[in-house]
mmCIF file of C-alpha atoms in Angstrom:
data_model
loop_
_atom_site.group_PDB
_atom_site.id
_atom_site.type_symbol
_atom_site.label_atom_id
_atom_site.label_comp_id
_atom_site.label_asym_id
_atom_site.label_seq_id
_atom_site.Cartn_x
_atom_site.Cartn_y
_atom_site.Cartn_z
ATOM 1 C CA ASN D 22 0.000 0.000 0.000
ATOM 2 C CA GLN D 23 2.826 2.386 0.822
ATOM 3 C CA ARG D 24 4.435 1.844 -2.569
ATOM 4 C CA VAL D 25 1.131 2.309 -4.390
ATOM 5 C CA ASN D 26 0.572 5.557 -2.506
ATOM 6 C CA LEU D 27 4.117 6.723 -3.288
ATOM 7 C CA ALA D 28 3.545 6.058 -6.985
ATOM 8 C CA VAL D 29 0.206 7.876 -6.969
ATOM 9 C CA TYR D 30 1.694 10.816 -5.066
ATOM 10 C CA THR D 31 4.664 11.089 -7.445
ATOM 11 C CA VAL D 32 2.460 11.300 -10.535
ATOM 12 C CA CYS D 33 -0.274 13.469 -8.995
ATOM 13 C CA LYS D 34 2.233 16.010 -7.741
ATOM 14 C CA PHE D 35 4.365 16.136 -10.883
ATOM 15 C CA HIS D 36 1.911 18.519 -12.549
ATOM 16 C CA GLU D 37 0.201 20.792 -10.043
ATOM 17 C CA ASP D 38 -2.137 23.804 -10.097
ATOM 18 C CA GLY D 39 -4.696 22.091 -12.313
ATOM 19 C CA GLU D 40 -2.149 21.065 -14.937
ATOM 20 C CA GLY D 41 -1.347 17.556 -16.134
ATOM 21 C CA PHE D 42 -3.650 14.571 -16.431
ATOM 22 C CA VAL D 43 -4.181 13.432 -12.817
ATOM 23 C CA ASN D 44 -5.791 16.308 -10.924
ATOM 24 C CA THR D 45 -9.511 15.907 -10.284
ATOM 25 C CA GLY D 46 -10.968 13.484 -7.776
ATOM 26 C CA ASP D 47 -12.124 11.149 -10.547
ATOM 27 C CA GLU D 48 -8.700 11.198 -12.214
ATOM 28 C CA VAL D 49 -6.889 10.488 -8.942
ATOM 29 C CA GLY D 50 -9.320 7.666 -8.133
ATOM 30 C CA MET D 51 -8.762 6.132 -11.555
ATOM 31 C CA PHE D 52 -5.015 6.413 -11.178
ATOM 32 C CA GLN D 53 -5.174 4.772 -7.744
ATOM 33 C CA ARG D 54 -7.097 1.809 -9.186
ATOM 34 C CA PHE D 55 -4.717 1.603 -12.138
ATOM 35 C CA THR D 56 -1.622 1.608 -9.909
ATOM 36 C CA THR D 57 -3.130 -1.000 -7.601
ATOM 37 C CA ALA D 58 -3.831 -3.226 -10.614
ATOM 38 C CA VAL D 59 -0.266 -2.729 -11.881
ATOM 39 C CA GLU D 60 1.163 -3.659 -8.474
ATOM 40 C CA LYS D 61 -0.740 -6.946 -8.493
ATOM 41 C CA GLU D 62 0.802 -7.914 -11.840
ATOM 42 C CA TYR D 63 4.368 -7.558 -10.582
ATOM 43 C CA LEU D 64 5.819 -10.856 -9.371
ATOM 44 C CA PRO D 65 7.553 -11.299 -5.969
ATOM 45 C CA VAL D 66 11.051 -11.544 -7.468
ATOM 46 C CA PRO D 67 14.066 -10.064 -5.645
ATOM 47 C CA PHE D 68 14.894 -7.171 -7.999
ATOM 48 C CA HIS D 69 12.328 -6.642 -10.774
ATOM 49 C CA SER D 70 9.473 -6.119 -8.351
ATOM 50 C CA PHE D 71 6.965 -3.309 -7.858
ATOM 51 C CA ALA D 72 9.493 -1.701 -5.495
ATOM 52 C CA HIS D 73 11.829 -1.364 -8.489
ATOM 53 C CA ALA D 74 8.995 0.155 -10.540
ATOM 54 C CA VAL D 75 8.327 2.816 -7.893
ATOM 55 C CA ASP D 76 12.055 3.493 -7.612
ATOM 56 C CA VAL D 77 12.317 3.980 -11.385
ATOM 57 C CA LEU D 78 9.217 6.209 -11.360
ATOM 58 C CA HIS D 79 10.845 8.418 -8.730
ATOM 59 C CA ALA D 80 14.082 8.555 -10.734
ATOM 60 C CA VAL D 81 12.209 9.515 -13.912
ATOM 61 C CA SER D 82 10.382 12.258 -12.038
ATOM 62 C CA ARG D 83 13.628 13.652 -10.616
ATOM 63 C CA VAL D 84 15.461 13.509 -13.946
ATOM 64 C CA LEU D 85 12.606 15.302 -15.721
ATOM 65 C CA ARG D 86 12.703 18.017 -13.063
ATOM 66 C CA SER D 87 16.483 18.352 -13.248
ATOM 67 C CA ILE D 88 16.511 18.808 -17.037
ATOM 68 C CA ALA D 89 13.614 21.297 -17.005
ATOM 69 C CA SER D 90 11.649 18.957 -19.254
ATOM 70 C CA GLY D 91 8.666 21.296 -19.319
ATOM 71 C CA SER D 92 10.725 23.574 -21.560
ATOM 72 C CA PHE D 93 10.615 21.141 -24.471
ATOM 73 C CA LEU D 94 8.329 18.213 -23.588
ATOM 74 C CA SER D 95 4.548 18.494 -23.524
ATOM 75 C CA GLU D 96 2.589 17.500 -20.422
ATOM 76 C CA LEU D 97 1.304 14.523 -22.415
ATOM 77 C CA GLU D 98 4.850 13.353 -23.179
ATOM 78 C CA GLU D 99 5.841 13.697 -19.529
ATOM 79 C CA PHE D 100 2.694 11.826 -18.445
ATOM 80 C CA SER D 101 3.403 8.984 -20.887
ATOM 81 C CA LEU D 102 6.922 8.592 -19.497
ATOM 82 C CA LEU D 103 5.657 8.440 -15.906
ATOM 83 C CA ILE D 104 3.159 5.735 -16.923
ATOM 84 C CA SER D 105 5.937 3.856 -18.722
ATOM 85 C CA ALA D 106 8.070 3.943 -15.575
ATOM 86 C CA ILE D 107 5.345 2.335 -13.466
ATOM 87 C CA GLY D 108 4.675 -0.405 -16.002
ATOM 88 C CA HIS D 109 8.077 -0.986 -17.563
ATOM 89 C CA ASP D 110 8.722 -4.345 -15.820
ATOM 90 C CA ILE D 111 5.188 -5.690 -15.228
ATOM 91 C CA GLY D 112 5.222 -9.471 -14.910
ATOM 92 C CA HIS D 113 9.028 -9.789 -14.940
ATOM 93 C CA PRO D 114 9.840 -13.435 -14.068
ATOM 94 C CA GLY D 115 13.297 -12.737 -12.663
ATOM 95 C CA VAL D 116 15.256 -14.123 -15.620
ATOM 96 C CA ASN D 117 16.617 -12.297 -18.648
ATOM 97 C CA ASN D 118 15.841 -12.433 -22.366
ATOM 98 C CA GLY D 119 18.840 -14.631 -23.069
ATOM 99 C CA PHE D 120 17.541 -17.259 -20.660
ATOM 100 C CA LEU D 121 14.063 -17.173 -22.210
ATOM 101 C CA SER D 122 15.510 -17.689 -25.687
ATOM 102 C CA GLU D 123 17.876 -20.429 -24.522
ATOM 103 C CA VAL D 124 15.095 -22.513 -22.951
ATOM 104 C CA GLY D 125 12.566 -21.825 -25.719
ATOM 105 C CA HIS D 126 10.189 -20.075 -23.341
ATOM 106 C CA GLU D 127 6.735 -19.224 -24.682
ATOM 107 C CA LEU D 128 7.540 -15.492 -24.488
ATOM 108 C CA ALA D 129 10.608 -15.986 -26.678
ATOM 109 C CA MET D 130 8.475 -17.952 -29.121
ATOM 110 C CA GLN D 131 5.680 -15.386 -29.079
ATOM 111 C CA TYR D 132 7.988 -12.434 -29.744
ATOM 112 C CA ASN D 133 10.531 -14.225 -31.982
ATOM 113 C CA ASP D 134 13.406 -13.712 -29.506
ATOM 114 C CA ARG D 135 13.136 -9.922 -29.977
ATOM 115 C CA SER D 136 12.937 -8.225 -26.577
ATOM 116 C CA PRO D 137 10.401 -10.776 -25.306
ATOM 117 C CA LEU D 138 10.331 -9.358 -21.776
ATOM 118 C CA GLU D 139 9.885 -5.755 -22.859
ATOM 119 C CA ASN D 140 7.168 -6.677 -25.347
ATOM 120 C CA MET D 141 5.389 -8.611 -22.613
ATOM 121 C CA HIS D 142 5.610 -5.647 -20.219
ATOM 122 C CA CYS D 143 3.954 -3.406 -22.823
ATOM 123 C CA ALA D 144 1.218 -5.971 -23.487
ATOM 124 C CA LYS D 145 0.434 -6.390 -19.781
ATOM 125 C CA LEU D 146 0.349 -2.614 -19.272
ATOM 126 C CA TYR D 147 -2.196 -2.197 -22.058
ATOM 127 C CA THR D 148 -4.223 -5.180 -20.869
ATOM 128 C CA ILE D 149 -4.740 -3.256 -17.628
ATOM 129 C CA THR D 150 -5.672 -0.026 -19.403
ATOM 130 C CA SER D 151 -8.088 -1.905 -21.673
ATOM 131 C CA LYS D 152 -10.379 -2.442 -18.680
ATOM 132 C CA GLN D 153 -12.821 0.368 -17.985
ATOM 133 C CA GLU D 154 -12.179 0.467 -14.237
ATOM 134 C CA THR D 155 -8.385 0.815 -14.654
ATOM 135 C CA ASN D 156 -8.163 2.752 -17.940
ATOM 136 C CA VAL D 157 -5.906 5.574 -16.850
ATOM 137 C CA PHE D 158 -6.144 6.984 -20.391
ATOM 138 C CA TYR D 159 -9.949 7.282 -20.322
ATOM 139 C CA HIS D 160 -9.939 11.096 -20.542
ATOM 140 C CA LEU D 161 -7.561 11.362 -23.507
ATOM 141 C CA SER D 162 -8.649 12.129 -27.041
ATOM 142 C CA LYS D 163 -8.045 9.535 -29.758
ATOM 143 C CA ASP D 164 -4.975 11.397 -31.004
ATOM 144 C CA GLN D 165 -3.614 11.830 -27.484
ATOM 145 C CA TYR D 166 -4.089 8.118 -26.797
ATOM 146 C CA LYS D 167 -2.194 7.195 -29.965
ATOM 147 C CA GLU D 168 0.693 9.470 -28.991
ATOM 148 C CA VAL D 169 0.888 8.110 -25.456
ATOM 149 C CA ARG D 170 0.755 4.515 -26.675
ATOM 150 C CA LYS D 171 3.565 5.173 -29.160
ATOM 151 C CA ASN D 172 5.714 6.808 -26.465
ATOM 152 C CA CYS D 173 5.062 4.092 -23.876
ATOM 153 C CA ILE D 174 5.874 1.229 -26.237
ATOM 154 C CA GLU D 175 8.942 2.960 -27.655
ATOM 155 C CA SER D 176 10.433 3.844 -24.264
ATOM 156 C CA ILE D 177 9.693 0.467 -22.611
ATOM 157 C CA LEU D 178 11.201 -1.452 -25.533
ATOM 158 C CA HIS D 179 14.332 0.673 -25.124
ATOM 159 C CA THR D 180 14.821 -0.601 -21.572
ATOM 160 C CA ASP D 181 16.204 -3.760 -23.201
ATOM 161 C CA MET D 182 19.960 -3.504 -22.599
ATOM 162 C CA MET D 183 20.521 -4.699 -26.152
ATOM 163 C CA ALA D 184 19.555 -1.137 -27.179
ATOM 164 C CA HIS D 185 22.068 0.480 -24.823
ATOM 165 C CA GLN D 186 25.054 0.936 -27.153
ATOM 166 C CA ALA D 187 22.914 2.356 -29.961
ATOM 167 C CA MET D 188 21.409 4.861 -27.525
ATOM 168 C CA VAL D 189 24.867 5.918 -26.337
ATOM 169 C CA LYS D 190 25.973 6.422 -29.949
ATOM 170 C CA ASP D 191 22.864 8.496 -30.669
ATOM 171 C CA LEU D 192 23.628 10.741 -27.683
ATOM 172 C CA GLN D 193 27.259 11.103 -28.732
ATOM 173 C CA MET D 194 26.190 12.061 -32.246
ATOM 174 C CA LEU D 195 23.663 14.573 -30.904
ATOM 175 C CA PHE D 196 26.362 16.156 -28.772
ATOM 176 C CA GLN D 197 28.916 16.271 -31.577
ATOM 177 C CA MET D 198 26.437 17.916 -33.933
ATOM 178 C CA ASN D 199 25.595 20.589 -31.341
ATOM 179 C CA THR D 200 28.856 20.904 -29.405
ATOM 180 C CA GLU D 201 28.901 24.699 -29.542
ATOM 181 C CA VAL D 202 25.455 24.962 -27.953
ATOM 182 C CA PHE D 203 26.044 22.310 -25.287
ATOM 183 C CA THR D 204 29.446 23.661 -24.207
ATOM 184 C CA ALA D 205 28.372 27.322 -23.970
ATOM 185 C CA GLU D 206 28.474 28.961 -20.553
ATOM 186 C CA PRO D 207 25.068 28.238 -18.945
ATOM 187 C CA GLU D 208 22.859 31.044 -17.700
ATOM 188 C CA SER D 209 21.402 31.096 -14.198
ATOM 189 C CA ASP D 210 18.119 32.369 -12.813
ATOM 190 C CA ASP D 211 17.608 34.594 -9.754
ATOM 191 C CA LYS D 212 18.087 31.601 -7.442
ATOM 192 C CA GLY D 213 21.355 30.556 -9.040
ATOM 193 C CA GLN D 214 19.779 27.570 -10.804
ATOM 194 C CA MET D 215 21.184 26.752 -14.236
ATOM 195 C CA MET D 216 18.720 27.513 -17.029
ATOM 196 C CA ILE D 217 18.239 25.650 -20.277
ATOM 197 C CA SER D 218 19.108 28.000 -23.134
ATOM 198 C CA PRO D 219 16.784 28.846 -26.048
ATOM 199 C CA ALA D 220 19.235 27.114 -28.402
ATOM 200 C CA GLU D 221 19.069 23.932 -26.306
ATOM 201 C CA ILE D 222 15.275 24.090 -26.215
ATOM 202 C CA GLU D 223 15.240 24.324 -30.011
ATOM 203 C CA ILE D 224 17.441 21.214 -30.295
ATOM 204 C CA PHE D 225 15.416 19.172 -27.811
ATOM 205 C CA SER D 226 12.106 20.247 -29.336
ATOM 206 C CA ASP D 227 12.883 18.317 -32.517
ATOM 207 C CA ASN D 228 10.570 15.280 -32.633
ATOM 208 C CA ASP D 229 13.329 12.726 -33.212
ATOM 209 C CA THR D 230 15.418 14.213 -30.434
ATOM 210 C CA LYS D 231 12.460 14.207 -28.048
ATOM 211 C CA THR D 232 11.990 10.500 -28.722
ATOM 212 C CA LYS D 233 15.656 9.904 -27.863
ATOM 213 C CA VAL D 234 15.241 11.936 -24.660
ATOM 214 C CA LEU D 235 12.167 9.966 -23.557
ATOM 215 C CA ASN D 236 13.933 6.670 -24.220
ATOM 216 C CA CYS D 237 17.130 7.722 -22.476
ATOM 217 C CA VAL D 238 15.383 9.102 -19.395
ATOM 218 C CA LEU D 239 13.520 5.844 -18.755
ATOM 219 C CA HIS D 240 16.539 3.687 -19.581
ATOM 220 C CA SER D 241 18.877 5.701 -17.344
ATOM 221 C CA ALA D 242 16.345 5.644 -14.485
ATOM 222 C CA ASP D 243 16.053 1.871 -14.901
ATOM 223 C CA VAL D 244 19.787 1.395 -14.252
ATOM 224 C CA SER D 245 20.283 4.319 -11.852
ATOM 225 C CA ASN D 246 20.828 2.290 -8.672
ATOM 226 C CA PRO D 247 24.608 2.920 -8.620
ATOM 227 C CA CYS D 248 23.903 6.675 -8.621
ATOM 228 C CA ARG D 249 22.253 6.569 -5.181
ATOM 229 C CA GLY D 250 23.740 6.820 -1.720
ATOM 230 C CA TRP D 251 25.824 3.795 -0.744
ATOM 231 C CA GLU D 252 23.224 2.200 1.550
ATOM 232 C CA VAL D 253 20.576 2.321 -1.169
ATOM 233 C CA THR D 254 22.982 1.249 -3.907
ATOM 234 C CA HIS D 255 24.224 -1.692 -1.816
ATOM 235 C CA ALA D 256 20.692 -2.863 -0.983
ATOM 236 C CA TRP D 257 19.659 -2.864 -4.643
ATOM 237 C CA ALA D 258 22.913 -4.579 -5.659
ATOM 238 C CA MET D 259 22.273 -7.415 -3.210
ATOM 239 C CA VAL D 260 18.772 -8.178 -4.507
ATOM 240 C CA CYS D 261 20.003 -7.845 -8.090
ATOM 241 C CA LEU D 262 22.719 -10.418 -7.400
ATOM 242 C CA GLU D 263 20.182 -12.652 -5.690
ATOM 243 C CA GLU D 264 18.124 -12.659 -8.877
ATOM 244 C CA PHE D 265 21.205 -13.266 -11.046
ATOM 245 C CA PHE D 266 22.304 -16.239 -8.982
ATOM 246 C CA ALA D 267 18.788 -17.698 -8.907
ATOM 247 C CA GLN D 268 18.868 -17.666 -12.719
ATOM 248 C CA GLY D 269 22.292 -19.306 -12.609
ATOM 249 C CA ASP D 270 20.884 -22.074 -10.407
ATOM 250 C CA GLN D 271 18.130 -22.709 -12.963
ATOM 251 C CA GLU D 272 20.674 -22.798 -15.794
ATOM 252 C CA LYS D 273 22.762 -25.333 -13.881
ATOM 253 C CA VAL D 274 19.753 -27.589 -13.333
ATOM 254 C CA LEU D 275 18.747 -27.318 -17.001
ATOM 255 C CA GLY D 276 22.294 -27.956 -18.196
ATOM 256 C CA ILE D 277 22.519 -24.790 -20.274
ATOM 257 C CA PRO D 278 25.407 -22.264 -20.344
ATOM 258 C CA ALA D 279 25.498 -20.187 -17.162
ATOM 259 C CA GLY D 280 24.955 -16.530 -17.934
ATOM 260 C CA ALA D 281 24.023 -14.987 -14.585
ATOM 261 C CA LEU D 282 26.897 -12.563 -14.149
ATOM 262 C CA GLY D 283 28.442 -12.944 -17.585
ATOM 263 C CA ALA D 284 25.184 -11.808 -19.201
ATOM 264 C CA ALA D 285 24.378 -9.238 -16.533
ATOM 265 C CA VAL D 286 24.645 -6.406 -19.025
ATOM 266 C CA ASN D 287 21.593 -7.831 -20.778
ATOM 267 C CA PHE D 288 19.508 -8.157 -17.632
ATOM 268 C CA PRO D 289 17.422 -5.048 -16.783
#
């Protein structure tokens, strides 16, 4: 219950003063039911649990604040990313894509070995929203719904670590093409806070660039545990290792190549 309430609070308070998409009593009630339904679909695995989802949601919220996302992202785009954070690991079984492909799991068969976990997470998220009582998108127009669905699917699929190197290269290319803008002396507001420049806003307002930003924010939040204080980082590392070694035990029993720590880069 505490984690559900934390998730609801994080999203409700992200857009305040009547802005955003979770403000009225009906909207908050719907979001509470939606989040409760999402929580029930997460499995009691050591790392990829609902606790991880709430942690990633908080990280996404903080990153969006820190980059002044409201300067170049619409409220709808921000909302879609917050929803993606909550649902990005729904139903995670505690083993990685490589394991599913190796054992011929039904998910690997269903999705042709292409990001089976991430595709499943998207499908489960939209199964929940397809029900009237938990349709957190009920108040969106048809066009808004299409945009949110595109953003959610795109960003969740990019949490597959197989996409990591391509995302890094895209960021490097973006920086190289706009080095002069990104290395200029930043301006500050009256409180001494660094401000995003008009030139930066113009770059990030490009549709392709915004897609990269949405994907990178969720992906970076998903693997942000080492960026926390030591006690938090250590706690997450221990449950992550517990999940890795549990997969290794299964691989040993099944007589397939052990990939627990060797394939760790392909795990989240």
